[in-house]
mmCIF file of C-alpha atoms in Angstrom:
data_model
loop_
_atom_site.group_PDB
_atom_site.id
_atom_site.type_symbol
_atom_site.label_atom_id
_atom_site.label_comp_id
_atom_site.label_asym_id
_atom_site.label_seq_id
_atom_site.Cartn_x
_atom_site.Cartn_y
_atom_site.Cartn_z
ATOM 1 C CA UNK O 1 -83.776 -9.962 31.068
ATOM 2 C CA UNK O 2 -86.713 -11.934 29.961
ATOM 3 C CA UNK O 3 -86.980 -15.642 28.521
ATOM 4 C CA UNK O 4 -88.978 -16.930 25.523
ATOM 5 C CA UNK O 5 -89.154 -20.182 24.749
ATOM 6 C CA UNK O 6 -90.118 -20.395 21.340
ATOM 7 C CA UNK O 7 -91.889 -22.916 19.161
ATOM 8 C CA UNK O 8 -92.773 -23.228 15.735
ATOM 9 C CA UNK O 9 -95.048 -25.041 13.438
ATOM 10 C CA UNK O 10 -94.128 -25.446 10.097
ATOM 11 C CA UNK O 11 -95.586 -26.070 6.715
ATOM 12 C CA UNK O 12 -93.677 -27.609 3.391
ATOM 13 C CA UNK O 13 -93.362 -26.095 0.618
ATOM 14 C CA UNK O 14 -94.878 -27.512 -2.668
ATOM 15 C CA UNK O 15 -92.196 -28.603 -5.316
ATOM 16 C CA UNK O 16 -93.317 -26.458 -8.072
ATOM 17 C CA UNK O 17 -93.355 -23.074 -5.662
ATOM 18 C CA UNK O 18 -89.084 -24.426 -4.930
ATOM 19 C CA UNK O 19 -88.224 -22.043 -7.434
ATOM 20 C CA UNK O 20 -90.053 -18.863 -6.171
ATOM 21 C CA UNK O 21 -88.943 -19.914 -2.491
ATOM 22 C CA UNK O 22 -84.815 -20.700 -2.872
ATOM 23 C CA UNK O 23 -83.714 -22.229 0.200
ATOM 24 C CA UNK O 24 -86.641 -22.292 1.905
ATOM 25 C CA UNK O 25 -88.229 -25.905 1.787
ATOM 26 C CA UNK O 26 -90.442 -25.234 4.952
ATOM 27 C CA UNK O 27 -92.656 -21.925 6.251
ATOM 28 C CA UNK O 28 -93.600 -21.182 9.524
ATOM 29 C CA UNK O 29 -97.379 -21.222 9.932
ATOM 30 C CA UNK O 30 -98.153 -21.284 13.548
ATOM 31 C CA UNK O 31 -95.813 -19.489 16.738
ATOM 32 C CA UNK O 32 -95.926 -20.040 19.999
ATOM 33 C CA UNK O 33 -93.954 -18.395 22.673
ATOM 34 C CA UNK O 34 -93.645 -18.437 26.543
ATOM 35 C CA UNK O 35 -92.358 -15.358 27.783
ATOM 36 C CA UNK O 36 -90.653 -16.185 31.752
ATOM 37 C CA UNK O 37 -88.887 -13.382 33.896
ATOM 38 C CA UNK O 38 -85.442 -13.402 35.063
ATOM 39 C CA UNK O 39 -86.085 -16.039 38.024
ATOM 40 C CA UNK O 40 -88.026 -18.162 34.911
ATOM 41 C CA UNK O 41 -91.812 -17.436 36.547
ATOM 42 C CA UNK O 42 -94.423 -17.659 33.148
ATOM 43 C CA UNK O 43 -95.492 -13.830 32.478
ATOM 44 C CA UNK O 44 -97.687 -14.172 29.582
ATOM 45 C CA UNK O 45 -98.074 -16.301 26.622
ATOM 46 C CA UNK O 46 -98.312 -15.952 22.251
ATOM 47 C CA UNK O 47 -99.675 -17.791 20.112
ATOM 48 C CA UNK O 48 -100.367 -16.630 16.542
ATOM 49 C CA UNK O 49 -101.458 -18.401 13.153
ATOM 50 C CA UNK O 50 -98.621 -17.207 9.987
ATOM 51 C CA UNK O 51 -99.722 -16.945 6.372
ATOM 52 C CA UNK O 52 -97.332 -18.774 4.280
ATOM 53 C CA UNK O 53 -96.471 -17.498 0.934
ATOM 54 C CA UNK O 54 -94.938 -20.167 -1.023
ATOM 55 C CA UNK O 55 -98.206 -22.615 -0.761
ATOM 56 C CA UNK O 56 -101.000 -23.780 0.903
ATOM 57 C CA UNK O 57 -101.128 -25.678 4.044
ATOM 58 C CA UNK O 58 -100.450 -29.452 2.716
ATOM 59 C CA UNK O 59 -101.787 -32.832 3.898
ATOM 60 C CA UNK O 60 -99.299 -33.737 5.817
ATOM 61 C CA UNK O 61 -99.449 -30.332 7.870
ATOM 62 C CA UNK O 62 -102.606 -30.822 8.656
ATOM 63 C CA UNK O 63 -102.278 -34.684 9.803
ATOM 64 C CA UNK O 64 -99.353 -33.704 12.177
ATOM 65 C CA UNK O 65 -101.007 -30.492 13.690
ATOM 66 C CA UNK O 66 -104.406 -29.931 12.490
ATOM 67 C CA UNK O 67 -104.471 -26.636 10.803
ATOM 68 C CA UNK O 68 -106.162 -26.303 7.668
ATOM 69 C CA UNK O 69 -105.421 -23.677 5.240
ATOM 70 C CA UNK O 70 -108.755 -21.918 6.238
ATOM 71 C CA UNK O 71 -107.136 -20.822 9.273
ATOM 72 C CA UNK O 72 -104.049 -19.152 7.824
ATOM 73 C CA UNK O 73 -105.474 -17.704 4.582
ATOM 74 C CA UNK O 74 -106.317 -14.625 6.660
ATOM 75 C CA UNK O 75 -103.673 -14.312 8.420
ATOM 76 C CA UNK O 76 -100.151 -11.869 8.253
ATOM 77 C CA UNK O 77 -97.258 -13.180 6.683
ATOM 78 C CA UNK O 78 -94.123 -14.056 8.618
ATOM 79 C CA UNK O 79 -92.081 -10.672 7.647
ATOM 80 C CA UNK O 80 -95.375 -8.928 9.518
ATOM 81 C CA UNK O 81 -95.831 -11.349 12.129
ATOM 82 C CA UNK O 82 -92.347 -11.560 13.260
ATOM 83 C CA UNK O 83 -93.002 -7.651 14.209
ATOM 84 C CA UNK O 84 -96.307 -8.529 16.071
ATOM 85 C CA UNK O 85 -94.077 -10.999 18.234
ATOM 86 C CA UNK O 86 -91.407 -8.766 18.769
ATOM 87 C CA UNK O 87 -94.027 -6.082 20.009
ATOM 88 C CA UNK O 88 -94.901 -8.647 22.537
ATOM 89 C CA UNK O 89 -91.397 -9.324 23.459
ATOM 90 C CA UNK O 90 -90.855 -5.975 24.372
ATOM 91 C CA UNK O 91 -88.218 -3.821 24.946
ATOM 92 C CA UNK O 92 -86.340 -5.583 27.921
ATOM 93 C CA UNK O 93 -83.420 -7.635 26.605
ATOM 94 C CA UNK O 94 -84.617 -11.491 25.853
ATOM 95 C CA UNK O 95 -83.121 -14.563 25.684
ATOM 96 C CA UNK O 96 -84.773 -16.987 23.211
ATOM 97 C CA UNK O 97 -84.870 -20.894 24.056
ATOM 98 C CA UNK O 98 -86.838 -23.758 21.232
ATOM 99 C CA UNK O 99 -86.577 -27.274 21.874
ATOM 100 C CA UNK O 100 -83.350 -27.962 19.168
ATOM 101 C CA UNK O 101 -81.632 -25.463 16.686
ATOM 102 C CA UNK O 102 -84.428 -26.441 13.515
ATOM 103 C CA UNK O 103 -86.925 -23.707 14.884
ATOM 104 C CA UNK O 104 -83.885 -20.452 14.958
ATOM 105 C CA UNK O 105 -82.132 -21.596 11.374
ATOM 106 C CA UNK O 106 -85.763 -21.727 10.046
ATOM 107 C CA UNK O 107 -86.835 -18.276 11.154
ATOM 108 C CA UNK O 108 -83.411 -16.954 9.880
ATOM 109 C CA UNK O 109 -83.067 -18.564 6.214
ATOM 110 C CA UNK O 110 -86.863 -17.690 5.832
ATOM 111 C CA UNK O 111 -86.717 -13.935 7.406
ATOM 112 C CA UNK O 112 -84.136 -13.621 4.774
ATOM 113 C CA UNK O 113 -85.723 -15.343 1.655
ATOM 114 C CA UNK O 114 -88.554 -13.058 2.844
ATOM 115 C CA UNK O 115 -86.514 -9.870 2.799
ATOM 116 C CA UNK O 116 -86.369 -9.068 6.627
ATOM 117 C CA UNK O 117 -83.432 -6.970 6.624
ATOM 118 C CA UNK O 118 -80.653 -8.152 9.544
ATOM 119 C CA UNK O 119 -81.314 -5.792 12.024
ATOM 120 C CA UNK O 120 -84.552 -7.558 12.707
ATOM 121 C CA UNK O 121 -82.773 -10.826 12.436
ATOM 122 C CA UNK O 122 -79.972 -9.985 14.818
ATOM 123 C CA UNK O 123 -83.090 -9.241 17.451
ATOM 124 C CA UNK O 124 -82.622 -13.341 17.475
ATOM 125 C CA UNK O 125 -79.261 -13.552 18.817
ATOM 126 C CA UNK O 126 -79.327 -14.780 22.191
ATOM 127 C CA UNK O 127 -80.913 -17.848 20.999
ATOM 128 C CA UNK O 128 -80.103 -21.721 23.080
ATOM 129 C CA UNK O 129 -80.066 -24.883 21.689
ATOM 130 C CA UNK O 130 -82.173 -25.928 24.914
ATOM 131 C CA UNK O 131 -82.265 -29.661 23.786
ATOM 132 C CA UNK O 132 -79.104 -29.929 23.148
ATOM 133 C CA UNK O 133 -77.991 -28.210 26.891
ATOM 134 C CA UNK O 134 -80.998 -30.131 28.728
ATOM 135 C CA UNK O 135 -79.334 -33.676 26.913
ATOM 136 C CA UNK O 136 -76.478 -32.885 28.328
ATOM 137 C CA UNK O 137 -77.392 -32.225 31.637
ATOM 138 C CA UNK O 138 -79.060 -35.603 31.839
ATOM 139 C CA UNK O 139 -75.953 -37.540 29.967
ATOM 140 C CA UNK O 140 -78.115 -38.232 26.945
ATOM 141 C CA UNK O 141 -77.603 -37.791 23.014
ATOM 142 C CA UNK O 142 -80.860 -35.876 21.347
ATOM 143 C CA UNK O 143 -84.192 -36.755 22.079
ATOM 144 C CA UNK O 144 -87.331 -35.819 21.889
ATOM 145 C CA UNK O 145 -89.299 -33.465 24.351
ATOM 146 C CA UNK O 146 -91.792 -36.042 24.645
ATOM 147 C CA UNK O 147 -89.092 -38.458 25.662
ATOM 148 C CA UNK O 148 -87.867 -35.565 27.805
ATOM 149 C CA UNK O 149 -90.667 -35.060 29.311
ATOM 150 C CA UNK O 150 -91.379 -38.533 30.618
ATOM 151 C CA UNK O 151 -88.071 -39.114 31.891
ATOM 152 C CA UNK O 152 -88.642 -36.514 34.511
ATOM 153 C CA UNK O 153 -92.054 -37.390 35.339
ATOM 154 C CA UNK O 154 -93.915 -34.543 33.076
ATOM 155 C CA UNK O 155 -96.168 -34.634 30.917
ATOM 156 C CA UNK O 156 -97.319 -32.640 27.697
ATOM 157 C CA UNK O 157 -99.647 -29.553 28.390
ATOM 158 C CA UNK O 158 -102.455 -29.562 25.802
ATOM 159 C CA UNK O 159 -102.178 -30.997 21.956
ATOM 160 C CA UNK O 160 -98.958 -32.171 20.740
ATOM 161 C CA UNK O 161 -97.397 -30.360 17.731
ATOM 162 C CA UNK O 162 -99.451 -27.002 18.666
ATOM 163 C CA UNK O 163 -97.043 -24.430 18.854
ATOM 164 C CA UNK O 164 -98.187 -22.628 22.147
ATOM 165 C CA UNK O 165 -98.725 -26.265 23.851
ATOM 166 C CA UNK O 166 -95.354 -27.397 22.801
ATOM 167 C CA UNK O 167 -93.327 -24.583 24.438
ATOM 168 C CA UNK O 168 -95.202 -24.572 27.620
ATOM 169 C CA UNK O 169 -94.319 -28.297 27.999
ATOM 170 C CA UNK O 170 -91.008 -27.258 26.999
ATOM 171 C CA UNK O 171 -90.493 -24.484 29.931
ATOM 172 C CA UNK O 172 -91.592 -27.213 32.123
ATOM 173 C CA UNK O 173 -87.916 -28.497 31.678
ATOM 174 C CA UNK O 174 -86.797 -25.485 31.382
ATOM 175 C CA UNK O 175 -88.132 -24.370 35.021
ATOM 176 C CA UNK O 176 -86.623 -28.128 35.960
ATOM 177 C CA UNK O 177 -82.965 -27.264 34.944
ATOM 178 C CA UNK O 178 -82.883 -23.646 36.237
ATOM 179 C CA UNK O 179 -84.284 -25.054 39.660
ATOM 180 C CA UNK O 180 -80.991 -25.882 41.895
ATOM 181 C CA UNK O 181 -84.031 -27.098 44.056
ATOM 182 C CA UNK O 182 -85.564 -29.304 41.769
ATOM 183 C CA UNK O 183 -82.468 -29.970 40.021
ATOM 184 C CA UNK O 184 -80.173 -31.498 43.222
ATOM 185 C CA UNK O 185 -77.791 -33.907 42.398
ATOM 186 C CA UNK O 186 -80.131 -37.506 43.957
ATOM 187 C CA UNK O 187 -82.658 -36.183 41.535
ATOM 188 C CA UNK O 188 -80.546 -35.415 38.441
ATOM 189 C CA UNK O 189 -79.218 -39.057 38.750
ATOM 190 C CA UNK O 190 -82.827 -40.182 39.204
ATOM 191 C CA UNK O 191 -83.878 -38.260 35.978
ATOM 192 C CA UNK O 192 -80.367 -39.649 34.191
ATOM 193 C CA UNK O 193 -81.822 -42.979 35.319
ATOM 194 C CA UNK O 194 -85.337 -42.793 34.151
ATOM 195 C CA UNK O 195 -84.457 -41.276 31.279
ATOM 196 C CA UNK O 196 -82.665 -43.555 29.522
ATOM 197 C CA UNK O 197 -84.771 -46.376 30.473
ATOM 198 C CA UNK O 198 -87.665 -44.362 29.139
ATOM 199 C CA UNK O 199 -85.861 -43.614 25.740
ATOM 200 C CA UNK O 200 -84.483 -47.492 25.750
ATOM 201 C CA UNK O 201 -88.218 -48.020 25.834
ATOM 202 C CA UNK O 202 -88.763 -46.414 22.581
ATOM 203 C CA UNK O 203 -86.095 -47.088 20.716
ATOM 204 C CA UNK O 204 -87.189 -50.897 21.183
ATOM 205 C CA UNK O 205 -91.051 -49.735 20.659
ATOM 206 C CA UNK O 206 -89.665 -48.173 16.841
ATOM 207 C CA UNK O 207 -87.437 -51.493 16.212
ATOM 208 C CA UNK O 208 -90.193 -53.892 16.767
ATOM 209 C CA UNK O 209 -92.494 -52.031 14.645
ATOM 210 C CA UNK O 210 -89.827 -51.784 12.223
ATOM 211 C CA UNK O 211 -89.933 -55.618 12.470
ATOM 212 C CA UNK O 212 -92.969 -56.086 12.168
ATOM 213 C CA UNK O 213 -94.025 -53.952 9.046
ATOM 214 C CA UNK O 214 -90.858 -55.425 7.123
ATOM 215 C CA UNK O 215 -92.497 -59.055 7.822
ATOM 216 C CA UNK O 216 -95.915 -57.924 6.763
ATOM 217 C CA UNK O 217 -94.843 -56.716 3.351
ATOM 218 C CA UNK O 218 -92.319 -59.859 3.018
ATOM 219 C CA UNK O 219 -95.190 -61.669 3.563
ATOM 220 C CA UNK O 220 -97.623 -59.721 0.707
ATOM 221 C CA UNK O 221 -94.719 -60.233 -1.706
ATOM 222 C CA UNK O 222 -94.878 -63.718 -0.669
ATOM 223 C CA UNK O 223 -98.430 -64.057 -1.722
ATOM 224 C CA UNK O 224 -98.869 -65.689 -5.093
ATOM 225 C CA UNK O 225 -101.958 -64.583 -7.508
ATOM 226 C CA UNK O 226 -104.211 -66.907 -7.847
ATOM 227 C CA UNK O 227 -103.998 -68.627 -12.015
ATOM 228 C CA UNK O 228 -106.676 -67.633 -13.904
ATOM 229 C CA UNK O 229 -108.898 -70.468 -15.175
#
């Protein structure tokens, strides 16, 4: 059996295109996959740019991961791509990992708005929750991989929110919990430790800037216009 740790970028889809996509408020526009082997040692990577077909790549996109719609306009559409990446996948039987379960119900409700018939689908399976199993492991409720990440000492590989850089930071946890070495009891509780100290951190970080933007606009509501003469 082979691993992939799987992540996706995604891009929104406009308002006025809601009615040609149904269910579908987001579209995959970037993949990026790890593939491991059965004692979780990187084989090869994937990385691959997805044309969506709903609507262009919006601002916010762009802010959060930097691709324009330039880069996509050329490129397959999801129904094709998501045969590309099963070519690379291969044959061998694969278990799929993403960092929550947002990136597998996205590629299924949008494989089947975009008329991917099931046997395709079902190729996604053997799919794990990998935050959710990781949290647990470290006695935590969700968090994010960067928080993740920091509570064991890593650190991000490459840009955040690019799809092939996000899953190899991700299999860096991934190696972590599969690593009875790495993984011993005096350093699980050191990770449980640091972890929640680190995510106590910013959760405090978020509240004071909470704080601190309320006060701001109290204090331009505050402001009275200055009477014309």
């Amino acid at each position: 059996m082979v691993h992939i740790f799987v992540d996706f970028e995604m891009n929104q889809v406009a308002w006025s295109a809601r009615n040609l996509s149904g269910i579908v408020k987001n579209e995959i526009v970037q993949i990026g996959a790890v593939k491991l082997d059965e004692k979780y040692r990187v084989i090869s990577m994937y990385e691959a740019y997805v044309r969506p077909m709903y609507s262009t790549i919006c601002p916010i996109c762009t802010k959060l991961t930097g691709i324009v719609q330039d880069q996509v306009a050329d490129e397959m559409s999801l129904p094709e791509s998501i045969l590309d990446f099963l070519n690379w996948v291969g044959e061998e039987p694969a278990r799929f990992y993403s960092w929550s379960d947002n990136d597998s119900r996205q590629l299924r409700s949008e494989l089947k708005a975009k008329g991917v018939k099931d046997p395709v689908i079902a190729c996604f399976d053997d799919w794990v929750d990998f935050q959710k199993e990781y949290c647990q492991m470290v006695g935590q409720s969700r968090m994010g991989l960067d928080v993740a990440l920091s509570g064991a000492g890593l650190h991000q590989i490459g840009s955040k929110h690019s799809a092939a850089s996000d899953a190899l930071s991700s299999v860096q946890l991934l190696k972590l919990a599969k690593s009875p070495k790495y993984f011993a009891d005096h350093r699980r509780n050191n990770i449980m430790v640091y972890t929640r100290k680190v995510r106590l951190e910013v959760q405090q970080r978020k509240q004071a800037n909470k704080l601190k933007y309320a006060a701001k606009n109290k204090a331009a509501k505050e402001v009275k216009p200055k009477a014309r003469g």
